[in-house]
Amino acid sequence: MKDSSQLFSSNLDSYFIAQLNSGTCRDPFAYLGIHSIDSGVVIRTFLPEAISVTVIDQNANPIQKMIKIDDDSVFIAEIMGKKADLSYRLLVEYTHATIDIEDPYRFQSHITDVDSWLLSEGTHIRPYEKLGAHLVTHNDVGGIHFTLWAPNARRVSVVGDFNFWDGRRHPMRFHPNTGIWDIFIPNAHKNTLYKYEILDHNGQLRLKSDPYAFSAQFRPDTASVASGLPAIVEPDETRRKANASDQPISIYEVHLGSWRRNLENNYWLNYREIADELIPYVKDMGFTHIELLPISEFPFDGSWGYQPTGIYAPTSRFGSPDDLRFLISKAHEAGINVILDWVVGHFPTDEHGLGYFDGTHLYEHADPKEGYHQDWNTLIFNYGRNEVHNYLSGNALYWVERFGIDALRVDAVASMIYRDYSRAEGQWIPNQYGGRENLEALAFLRKTNTMLKKEGMGSITIAEESTSFPGVTHPVDHHGLAFDYKWNMGWMNDTLRYMQTDPIYRKYHHNLMTFGMVYQYSEKFMLPLSHDEVVHGKGSLIEKMPGDRWQKFANLRAYYGYMWGYPGKKLLFMGNEFAQKREWDYEKSLDWFLLSEDSNSDWHKGMLSWVKDLNHLYTQTPALHELDYSPEGFEWLVVDDADQSVFAFERKAKNGQCIIVVSNFTPNPRENYRIGVSQHSLYKEILNSDSMYYMGSNVGNFGYINCDEIPSHNRPYSLNLTLPPLSTIFIIRE
């Protein structure tokens, strides 16, 4: 065995020793680990604070003691007659312990040439299978493979519990053709805490969470957790069919942190506790889908999840990724699909997050006119960069494939597709053609939606798009964005404005309730009464309604009836189903006490029963959902009676079955109100918002209604109806 002076090469060793000790080594695999030489192999290791190191075989038999060749940390052994595939370990003596370890620098990269090509091109369908922290067995040794994209960094190290958070100990391998860094840490265990220490482009040290982390610490701690890639959730034809445009879709929108809380300490329920309470409730209420406000990891509770720092990590507030999978599985077992509110329009500026990731504007645009969102103090993704596009589109498939999410509701689409969104003249940069559209964001949305239609196992996407951008739900080959549904923000704003108006003045705003039909078939619309309508001083839905208590509840019941009868899938935010009086507060449970056994609870119980009955009627009546997006499925019967604020329309099923919906939005009952019908038959009132069961005045038609051979409204027959005050009634033809 040679002594240290013979093993020391001033040109090679001094160069790497200086870099390793200073934490600036960009290419550690070129020096550390095992390398072939003429006489055999040379093994080098960097182990700060080690006293001695011995190379041992897989049976712990000593092969050769290593020589320390600097004053601190580098040990070297030249072993005669061995090859570079030698399987060895290191026996390391410290002051208080001797440890048998694997050498991370003897393991090869798991990044293949194909991976490199696809990741650089931005076409890797499942980038999360390569990037991030993966629990693997490498050369029969278990551990974690860490992989990160940071092309402009000078050096990247993985740090964590396994190396005392010392960035000198595990500098990573750099792939210059892709900008990817990787390393395998043998014997690192599941749920290991870790981050990436980055010597950035400017020589500054940054400590970053993993963009592809599958789990993260509970705030305010920000380490990533190596929980492992979740298993694939198998697709199901029933769930796939439930998303179709001819099926009933009634969505219950939920914020998991405030739907219900622990009564003793006002603390959150965990995913499993929520599953036990939420799923039976939603099933009983007749909702078909649950939409979860964002559950990707986020630092600030007050953002409700809309400023995520880890889009691959379910928030740890409510438990582990497996706990979330349990919640989703329980929903599926009950026949309920799950929608995830998906935020890919912006991200927060927190130091541990994506901003200025490797000392450059890697994920965001450099120019704040493109990269900074003034409304939310957040950064805007650079959708034109292949790796950023891949990071986001891969995340869509990740939630579908690995958690069983059935649909993604894409937040703030308008802010993504317009460069001048919420910006004054001179504060935005036009696209290459001088226009205001964000062409890169449009391309990202089209590609992601197209990919999901091919790979997403029947999952769908829903756009929260607040403008009249054309073709949001049209196919890409028709110049559309290929979303499956779009929130009808215009309908929501118009109808809420009408309902907030005192009934005596509603006749002057009659068109607010009918205008939506002018553009009804331009997109596949959902009708949302979401969380956005009950926050930021807007008050609750029940408090928006005019009049005394009786009128407020009657107005809201009538409005819900009109909404459930009108074409388009439905969405209702939690608490609105029982008319919570106060504005939603993310720090408190819903006011379930309003349903307790006191004299005032009957009003709220009545509303709850009304929504429940609406849902069950809706799901069981094909005429109310089969032809939502076809003009053949809807016909106005009374559209111009502004003076009496009455609306009547007929909904039709594919087989010709029909149901008539009539609303009276004044507190005056209308007796002998005649509406024309096309077919002579026996009709029956089957649902009435003014029923005593819902705390109404119990005015109505009480069952069967005779059809008269009296022409009306350009139809040969007519019904003579009693219209209850502030009501919506549903009538079927027997």
PDB file of C-alpha atoms in Angstrom, residues 205-437:
ATOM      1  CA  LEU A 205     -26.196  29.999  -0.838  1.00  0.00           C
ATOM      2  CA  ARG A 206     -29.900  29.172  -1.038  1.00  0.00           C
ATOM      3  CA  LEU A 207     -31.796  26.517   0.902  1.00  0.00           C
ATOM      4  CA  LYS A 208     -34.734  25.353  -1.189  1.00  0.00           C
ATOM      5  CA  SER A 209     -37.565  22.883  -0.762  1.00  0.00           C
ATOM      6  CA  ASP A 210     -37.960  20.276  -3.474  1.00  0.00           C
ATOM      7  CA  PRO A 211     -40.353  21.456  -6.236  1.00  0.00           C
ATOM      8  CA  TYR A 212     -41.266  17.797  -6.798  1.00  0.00           C
ATOM      9  CA  ALA A 213     -41.564  16.848  -3.114  1.00  0.00           C
ATOM     10  CA  PHE A 214     -44.394  14.397  -2.487  1.00  0.00           C
ATOM     11  CA  SER A 215     -44.795  15.575   1.084  1.00  0.00           C
ATOM     12  CA  ALA A 216     -43.682  18.526   3.209  1.00  0.00           C
ATOM     13  CA  GLN A 217     -43.336  19.597   6.813  1.00  0.00           C
ATOM     14  CA  PHE A 218     -46.148  21.374   8.629  1.00  0.00           C
ATOM     15  CA  ARG A 219     -45.768  25.123   8.574  1.00  0.00           C
ATOM     16  CA  PRO A 220     -43.808  27.123   9.639  1.00  0.00           C
ATOM     17  CA  ASP A 221     -41.193  24.408   8.974  1.00  0.00           C
ATOM     18  CA  THR A 222     -40.415  24.061   5.286  1.00  0.00           C
ATOM     19  CA  ALA A 223     -38.378  20.888   4.758  1.00  0.00           C
ATOM     20  CA  SER A 224     -39.476  18.388   2.157  1.00  0.00           C
ATOM     21  CA  VAL A 225     -40.359  14.868   3.270  1.00  0.00           C
ATOM     22  CA  ALA A 226     -39.219  11.824   1.287  1.00  0.00           C
ATOM     23  CA  SER A 227     -42.545  10.014   1.576  1.00  0.00           C
ATOM     24  CA  GLY A 228     -42.220   8.204  -1.752  1.00  0.00           C
ATOM     25  CA  LEU A 229     -44.272   8.295  -4.937  1.00  0.00           C
ATOM     26  CA  PRO A 230     -47.852   7.135  -4.220  1.00  0.00           C
ATOM     27  CA  ALA A 231     -49.106   4.044  -6.011  1.00  0.00           C
ATOM     28  CA  ILE A 232     -51.330   4.354  -9.055  1.00  0.00           C
ATOM     29  CA  VAL A 233     -55.085   4.488  -8.421  1.00  0.00           C
ATOM     30  CA  GLU A 234     -56.795   2.280 -10.961  1.00  0.00           C
ATOM     31  CA  PRO A 235     -59.392   3.932 -13.217  1.00  0.00           C
ATOM     32  CA  ASP A 236     -63.067   3.152 -12.886  1.00  0.00           C
ATOM     33  CA  GLU A 237     -65.664   3.321 -15.644  1.00  0.00           C
ATOM     34  CA  THR A 238     -68.401   4.519 -13.263  1.00  0.00           C
ATOM     35  CA  ARG A 239     -66.318   7.491 -12.172  1.00  0.00           C
ATOM     36  CA  ARG A 240     -65.412   8.252 -15.779  1.00  0.00           C
ATOM     37  CA  LYS A 241     -69.079   8.252 -16.830  1.00  0.00           C
ATOM     38  CA  ALA A 242     -70.074  10.513 -13.925  1.00  0.00           C
ATOM     39  CA  ASN A 243     -68.088  13.370 -15.470  1.00  0.00           C
ATOM     40  CA  ALA A 244     -69.886  13.229 -18.819  1.00  0.00           C
ATOM     41  CA  SER A 245     -71.838  16.206 -20.127  1.00  0.00           C
ATOM     42  CA  ASP A 246     -75.134  14.275 -20.176  1.00  0.00           C
ATOM     43  CA  GLN A 247     -74.817  13.235 -16.521  1.00  0.00           C
ATOM     44  CA  PRO A 248     -75.986  15.092 -13.392  1.00  0.00           C
ATOM     45  CA  ILE A 249     -73.111  16.987 -11.790  1.00  0.00           C
ATOM     46  CA  SER A 250     -73.889  18.727  -8.506  1.00  0.00           C
ATOM     47  CA  ILE A 251     -70.723  19.867  -6.749  1.00  0.00           C
ATOM     48  CA  TYR A 252     -70.250  20.570  -3.055  1.00  0.00           C
ATOM     49  CA  GLU A 253     -67.276  22.928  -2.740  1.00  0.00           C
ATOM     50  CA  VAL A 254     -65.349  22.363   0.498  1.00  0.00           C
ATOM     51  CA  HIS A 255     -62.546  24.027   2.421  1.00  0.00           C
ATOM     52  CA  LEU A 256     -61.212  21.161   4.519  1.00  0.00           C
ATOM     53  CA  GLY A 257     -59.906  23.428   7.269  1.00  0.00           C
ATOM     54  CA  SER A 258     -63.271  24.968   8.091  1.00  0.00           C
ATOM     55  CA  TRP A 259     -66.023  22.581   7.021  1.00  0.00           C
ATOM     56  CA  ARG A 260     -66.062  21.119  10.492  1.00  0.00           C
ATOM     57  CA  ARG A 261     -63.563  21.422  13.345  1.00  0.00           C
ATOM     58  CA  ASN A 262     -62.813  19.742  16.628  1.00  0.00           C
ATOM     59  CA  LEU A 263     -65.331  21.157  19.093  1.00  0.00           C
ATOM     60  CA  GLU A 264     -62.938  20.990  22.032  1.00  0.00           C
ATOM     61  CA  ASN A 265     -60.070  23.066  20.625  1.00  0.00           C
ATOM     62  CA  ASN A 266     -61.271  24.453  17.266  1.00  0.00           C
ATOM     63  CA  TYR A 267     -58.485  22.479  15.601  1.00  0.00           C
ATOM     64  CA  TRP A 268     -58.696  20.888  12.167  1.00  0.00           C
ATOM     65  CA  LEU A 269     -60.017  17.418  11.600  1.00  0.00           C
ATOM     66  CA  ASN A 270     -57.572  15.178   9.746  1.00  0.00           C
ATOM     67  CA  TYR A 271     -58.233  13.620   6.340  1.00  0.00           C
ATOM     68  CA  ARG A 272     -59.539  10.393   7.856  1.00  0.00           C
ATOM     69  CA  GLU A 273     -61.834  12.142  10.331  1.00  0.00           C
ATOM     70  CA  ILE A 274     -63.125  14.334   7.518  1.00  0.00           C
ATOM     71  CA  ALA A 275     -63.778  11.233   5.415  1.00  0.00           C
ATOM     72  CA  ASP A 276     -65.877   9.706   8.189  1.00  0.00           C
ATOM     73  CA  GLU A 277     -68.082  12.801   8.481  1.00  0.00           C
ATOM     74  CA  LEU A 278     -68.025  14.575   5.113  1.00  0.00           C
ATOM     75  CA  ILE A 279     -68.629  11.648   2.770  1.00  0.00           C
ATOM     76  CA  PRO A 280     -71.865  10.353   4.391  1.00  0.00           C
ATOM     77  CA  TYR A 281     -73.150  13.939   4.591  1.00  0.00           C
ATOM     78  CA  VAL A 282     -72.464  14.679   0.922  1.00  0.00           C
ATOM     79  CA  LYS A 283     -73.979  11.356  -0.109  1.00  0.00           C
ATOM     80  CA  ASP A 284     -77.131  11.976   1.924  1.00  0.00           C
ATOM     81  CA  MET A 285     -77.463  15.491   0.506  1.00  0.00           C
ATOM     82  CA  GLY A 286     -77.452  14.115  -3.025  1.00  0.00           C
ATOM     83  CA  PHE A 287     -74.336  15.885  -4.295  1.00  0.00           C
ATOM     84  CA  THR A 288     -72.485  13.940  -6.976  1.00  0.00           C
ATOM     85  CA  HIS A 289     -69.055  15.581  -6.673  1.00  0.00           C
ATOM     86  CA  ILE A 290     -66.909  17.187  -3.986  1.00  0.00           C
ATOM     87  CA  GLU A 291     -64.591  20.001  -4.953  1.00  0.00           C
ATOM     88  CA  LEU A 292     -61.682  20.542  -2.568  1.00  0.00           C
ATOM     89  CA  LEU A 293     -60.200  24.003  -2.286  1.00  0.00           C
ATOM     90  CA  PRO A 294     -56.450  23.728  -2.999  1.00  0.00           C
ATOM     91  CA  ILE A 295     -54.706  21.079  -0.922  1.00  0.00           C
ATOM     92  CA  SER A 296     -51.186  21.396  -2.329  1.00  0.00           C
ATOM     93  CA  GLU A 297     -48.777  22.501   0.384  1.00  0.00           C
ATOM     94  CA  PHE A 298     -48.973  26.219   1.168  1.00  0.00           C
ATOM     95  CA  PRO A 299     -47.359  28.366   3.875  1.00  0.00           C
ATOM     96  CA  PHE A 300     -50.114  30.876   4.775  1.00  0.00           C
ATOM     97  CA  ASP A 301     -53.473  29.667   6.073  1.00  0.00           C
ATOM     98  CA  GLY A 302     -55.135  32.886   4.938  1.00  0.00           C
ATOM     99  CA  SER A 303     -54.457  32.094   1.278  1.00  0.00           C
ATOM    100  CA  TRP A 304     -56.833  29.080   1.601  1.00  0.00           C
ATOM    101  CA  GLY A 305     -54.290  27.137  -0.463  1.00  0.00           C
ATOM    102  CA  TYR A 306     -54.291  29.519  -3.428  1.00  0.00           C
ATOM    103  CA  GLN A 307     -50.596  30.361  -2.950  1.00  0.00           C
ATOM    104  CA  PRO A 308     -48.940  26.922  -3.072  1.00  0.00           C
ATOM    105  CA  THR A 309     -45.249  26.275  -2.552  1.00  0.00           C
ATOM    106  CA  GLY A 310     -45.331  22.528  -3.263  1.00  0.00           C
ATOM    107  CA  ILE A 311     -47.827  21.475  -5.898  1.00  0.00           C
ATOM    108  CA  TYR A 312     -46.887  17.778  -5.654  1.00  0.00           C
ATOM    109  CA  ALA A 313     -47.258  17.644  -1.858  1.00  0.00           C
ATOM    110  CA  PRO A 314     -50.691  17.346  -0.212  1.00  0.00           C
ATOM    111  CA  THR A 315     -50.763  19.766   2.677  1.00  0.00           C
ATOM    112  CA  SER A 316     -49.613  18.211   5.935  1.00  0.00           C
ATOM    113  CA  ARG A 317     -52.212  20.223   7.864  1.00  0.00           C
ATOM    114  CA  PHE A 318     -54.628  17.316   7.685  1.00  0.00           C
ATOM    115  CA  GLY A 319     -52.296  14.317   7.602  1.00  0.00           C
ATOM    116  CA  SER A 320     -50.167  12.314   5.206  1.00  0.00           C
ATOM    117  CA  PRO A 321     -50.559  11.663   1.459  1.00  0.00           C
ATOM    118  CA  ASP A 322     -51.902   8.211   2.346  1.00  0.00           C
ATOM    119  CA  ASP A 323     -54.530   9.838   4.554  1.00  0.00           C
ATOM    120  CA  LEU A 324     -55.664  12.005   1.644  1.00  0.00           C
ATOM    121  CA  ARG A 325     -55.820   8.939  -0.593  1.00  0.00           C
ATOM    122  CA  PHE A 326     -58.057   7.351   2.059  1.00  0.00           C
ATOM    123  CA  LEU A 327     -60.444  10.317   1.926  1.00  0.00           C
ATOM    124  CA  ILE A 328     -60.646  10.177  -1.872  1.00  0.00           C
ATOM    125  CA  SER A 329     -61.111   6.404  -1.805  1.00  0.00           C
ATOM    126  CA  LYS A 330     -63.991   6.743   0.656  1.00  0.00           C
ATOM    127  CA  ALA A 331     -65.639   9.256  -1.655  1.00  0.00           C
ATOM    128  CA  HIS A 332     -65.304   6.860  -4.572  1.00  0.00           C
ATOM    129  CA  GLU A 333     -66.755   3.998  -2.546  1.00  0.00           C
ATOM    130  CA  ALA A 334     -69.799   6.196  -1.917  1.00  0.00           C
ATOM    131  CA  GLY A 335     -70.132   6.964  -5.630  1.00  0.00           C
ATOM    132  CA  ILE A 336     -68.875  10.536  -5.289  1.00  0.00           C
ATOM    133  CA  ASN A 337     -66.270  11.996  -7.628  1.00  0.00           C
ATOM    134  CA  VAL A 338     -63.573  14.338  -6.315  1.00  0.00           C
ATOM    135  CA  ILE A 339     -62.493  17.594  -7.948  1.00  0.00           C
ATOM    136  CA  LEU A 340     -59.257  19.346  -7.002  1.00  0.00           C
ATOM    137  CA  ASP A 341     -58.923  23.114  -7.174  1.00  0.00           C
ATOM    138  CA  TRP A 342     -55.671  23.353  -9.156  1.00  0.00           C
ATOM    139  CA  VAL A 343     -53.524  26.488  -8.899  1.00  0.00           C
ATOM    140  CA  VAL A 344     -50.971  26.883 -11.686  1.00  0.00           C
ATOM    141  CA  GLY A 345     -51.403  30.580 -12.437  1.00  0.00           C
ATOM    142  CA  HIS A 346     -48.939  31.888  -9.865  1.00  0.00           C
ATOM    143  CA  PHE A 347     -46.841  31.030  -6.809  1.00  0.00           C
ATOM    144  CA  PRO A 348     -45.721  32.906  -3.677  1.00  0.00           C
ATOM    145  CA  THR A 349     -42.400  34.602  -3.096  1.00  0.00           C
ATOM    146  CA  ASP A 350     -41.419  32.615   0.027  1.00  0.00           C
ATOM    147  CA  GLU A 351     -37.661  32.100   0.187  1.00  0.00           C
ATOM    148  CA  HIS A 352     -37.843  28.304   0.315  1.00  0.00           C
ATOM    149  CA  GLY A 353     -40.079  28.174  -2.766  1.00  0.00           C
ATOM    150  CA  LEU A 354     -39.594  28.458  -6.515  1.00  0.00           C
ATOM    151  CA  GLY A 355     -38.698  32.118  -6.763  1.00  0.00           C
ATOM    152  CA  TYR A 356     -35.188  32.935  -8.051  1.00  0.00           C
ATOM    153  CA  PHE A 357     -34.529  29.251  -7.573  1.00  0.00           C
ATOM    154  CA  ASP A 358     -30.931  28.884  -8.751  1.00  0.00           C
ATOM    155  CA  GLY A 359     -30.016  32.559  -8.676  1.00  0.00           C
ATOM    156  CA  THR A 360     -31.934  33.177 -11.879  1.00  0.00           C
ATOM    157  CA  HIS A 361     -35.595  33.618 -12.730  1.00  0.00           C
ATOM    158  CA  LEU A 362     -35.989  29.937 -13.439  1.00  0.00           C
ATOM    159  CA  TYR A 363     -39.696  29.291 -12.937  1.00  0.00           C
ATOM    160  CA  GLU A 364     -40.894  32.881 -13.286  1.00  0.00           C
ATOM    161  CA  HIS A 365     -40.352  35.628 -15.867  1.00  0.00           C
ATOM    162  CA  ALA A 366     -37.470  37.986 -15.113  1.00  0.00           C
ATOM    163  CA  ASP A 367     -39.368  41.158 -16.046  1.00  0.00           C
ATOM    164  CA  PRO A 368     -41.970  41.983 -13.359  1.00  0.00           C
ATOM    165  CA  LYS A 369     -44.287  43.193 -16.142  1.00  0.00           C
ATOM    166  CA  GLU A 370     -44.552  39.516 -17.070  1.00  0.00           C
ATOM    167  CA  GLY A 371     -43.484  37.722 -13.916  1.00  0.00           C
ATOM    168  CA  TYR A 372     -45.072  39.548 -10.986  1.00  0.00           C
ATOM    169  CA  HIS A 373     -48.756  39.451 -10.095  1.00  0.00           C
ATOM    170  CA  GLN A 374     -49.652  42.790  -8.547  1.00  0.00           C
ATOM    171  CA  ASP A 375     -53.014  41.727  -7.104  1.00  0.00           C
ATOM    172  CA  TRP A 376     -51.692  38.799  -5.104  1.00  0.00           C
ATOM    173  CA  ASN A 377     -48.026  39.680  -4.537  1.00  0.00           C
ATOM    174  CA  THR A 378     -47.050  36.467  -6.308  1.00  0.00           C
ATOM    175  CA  LEU A 379     -44.871  35.335  -9.194  1.00  0.00           C
ATOM    176  CA  ILE A 380     -46.165  34.201 -12.583  1.00  0.00           C
ATOM    177  CA  PHE A 381     -44.921  31.002 -14.195  1.00  0.00           C
ATOM    178  CA  ASN A 382     -42.906  31.223 -17.394  1.00  0.00           C
ATOM    179  CA  TYR A 383     -45.098  28.873 -19.418  1.00  0.00           C
ATOM    180  CA  GLY A 384     -42.804  29.176 -22.428  1.00  0.00           C
ATOM    181  CA  ARG A 385     -39.970  27.313 -20.713  1.00  0.00           C
ATOM    182  CA  ASN A 386     -40.132  23.600 -21.483  1.00  0.00           C
ATOM    183  CA  GLU A 387     -39.192  22.401 -18.015  1.00  0.00           C
ATOM    184  CA  VAL A 388     -41.734  24.717 -16.335  1.00  0.00           C
ATOM    185  CA  HIS A 389     -44.477  23.591 -18.678  1.00  0.00           C
ATOM    186  CA  ASN A 390     -43.522  19.973 -17.932  1.00  0.00           C
ATOM    187  CA  TYR A 391     -43.480  20.595 -14.167  1.00  0.00           C
ATOM    188  CA  LEU A 392     -47.048  21.884 -14.286  1.00  0.00           C
ATOM    189  CA  SER A 393     -48.600  19.548 -16.839  1.00  0.00           C
ATOM    190  CA  GLY A 394     -47.027  16.550 -15.130  1.00  0.00           C
ATOM    191  CA  ASN A 395     -48.637  17.668 -11.898  1.00  0.00           C
ATOM    192  CA  ALA A 396     -52.077  17.447 -13.479  1.00  0.00           C
ATOM    193  CA  LEU A 397     -51.551  13.789 -14.327  1.00  0.00           C
ATOM    194  CA  TYR A 398     -49.915  13.150 -10.942  1.00  0.00           C
ATOM    195  CA  TRP A 399     -53.093  14.062  -9.051  1.00  0.00           C
ATOM    196  CA  VAL A 400     -55.266  12.047 -11.399  1.00  0.00           C
ATOM    197  CA  GLU A 401     -53.043   8.981 -11.580  1.00  0.00           C
ATOM    198  CA  ARG A 402     -51.619   8.826  -8.079  1.00  0.00           C
ATOM    199  CA  PHE A 403     -54.553  10.085  -5.982  1.00  0.00           C
ATOM    200  CA  GLY A 404     -57.554   9.239  -8.121  1.00  0.00           C
ATOM    201  CA  ILE A 405     -58.650  12.850  -8.579  1.00  0.00           C
ATOM    202  CA  ASP A 406     -61.511  12.873 -11.089  1.00  0.00           C
ATOM    203  CA  ALA A 407     -61.329  16.486 -12.232  1.00  0.00           C
ATOM    204  CA  LEU A 408     -59.180  19.586 -11.958  1.00  0.00           C
ATOM    205  CA  ARG A 409     -60.775  22.986 -11.579  1.00  0.00           C
ATOM    206  CA  VAL A 410     -58.135  25.369 -12.926  1.00  0.00           C
ATOM    207  CA  ASP A 411     -57.998  28.556 -10.896  1.00  0.00           C
ATOM    208  CA  ALA A 412     -57.725  32.076 -12.301  1.00  0.00           C
ATOM    209  CA  VAL A 413     -57.492  31.125 -15.970  1.00  0.00           C
ATOM    210  CA  ALA A 414     -58.131  34.712 -17.049  1.00  0.00           C
ATOM    211  CA  SER A 415     -55.002  35.848 -15.191  1.00  0.00           C
ATOM    212  CA  MET A 416     -53.012  33.245 -17.116  1.00  0.00           C
ATOM    213  CA  ILE A 417     -54.225  33.938 -20.638  1.00  0.00           C
ATOM    214  CA  TYR A 418     -54.098  37.740 -20.648  1.00  0.00           C
ATOM    215  CA  ARG A 419     -50.800  39.584 -20.371  1.00  0.00           C
ATOM    216  CA  ASP A 420     -52.607  42.763 -19.331  1.00  0.00           C
ATOM    217  CA  TYR A 421     -54.709  41.090 -16.650  1.00  0.00           C
ATOM    218  CA  SER A 422     -55.262  43.667 -13.891  1.00  0.00           C
ATOM    219  CA  ARG A 423     -52.524  45.887 -15.363  1.00  0.00           C
ATOM    220  CA  ALA A 424     -52.666  49.494 -16.505  1.00  0.00           C
ATOM    221  CA  GLU A 425     -51.355  50.644 -19.853  1.00  0.00           C
ATOM    222  CA  GLY A 426     -47.568  50.476 -19.912  1.00  0.00           C
ATOM    223  CA  GLN A 427     -47.421  47.847 -17.142  1.00  0.00           C
ATOM    224  CA  TRP A 428     -47.503  44.841 -19.460  1.00  0.00           C
ATOM    225  CA  ILE A 429     -45.528  43.459 -22.378  1.00  0.00           C
ATOM    226  CA  PRO A 430     -47.420  42.522 -25.565  1.00  0.00           C
ATOM    227  CA  ASN A 431     -46.915  39.132 -27.176  1.00  0.00           C
ATOM    228  CA  GLN A 432     -44.804  38.673 -30.310  1.00  0.00           C
ATOM    229  CA  TYR A 433     -47.702  39.829 -32.461  1.00  0.00           C
ATOM    230  CA  GLY A 434     -48.425  42.889 -30.349  1.00  0.00           C
ATOM    231  CA  GLY A 435     -51.499  41.379 -28.708  1.00  0.00           C
ATOM    232  CA  ARG A 436     -52.607  40.954 -25.099  1.00  0.00           C
ATOM    233  CA  GLU A 437     -52.964  37.158 -25.124  1.00  0.00           C
TER     234      GLU A 437
END
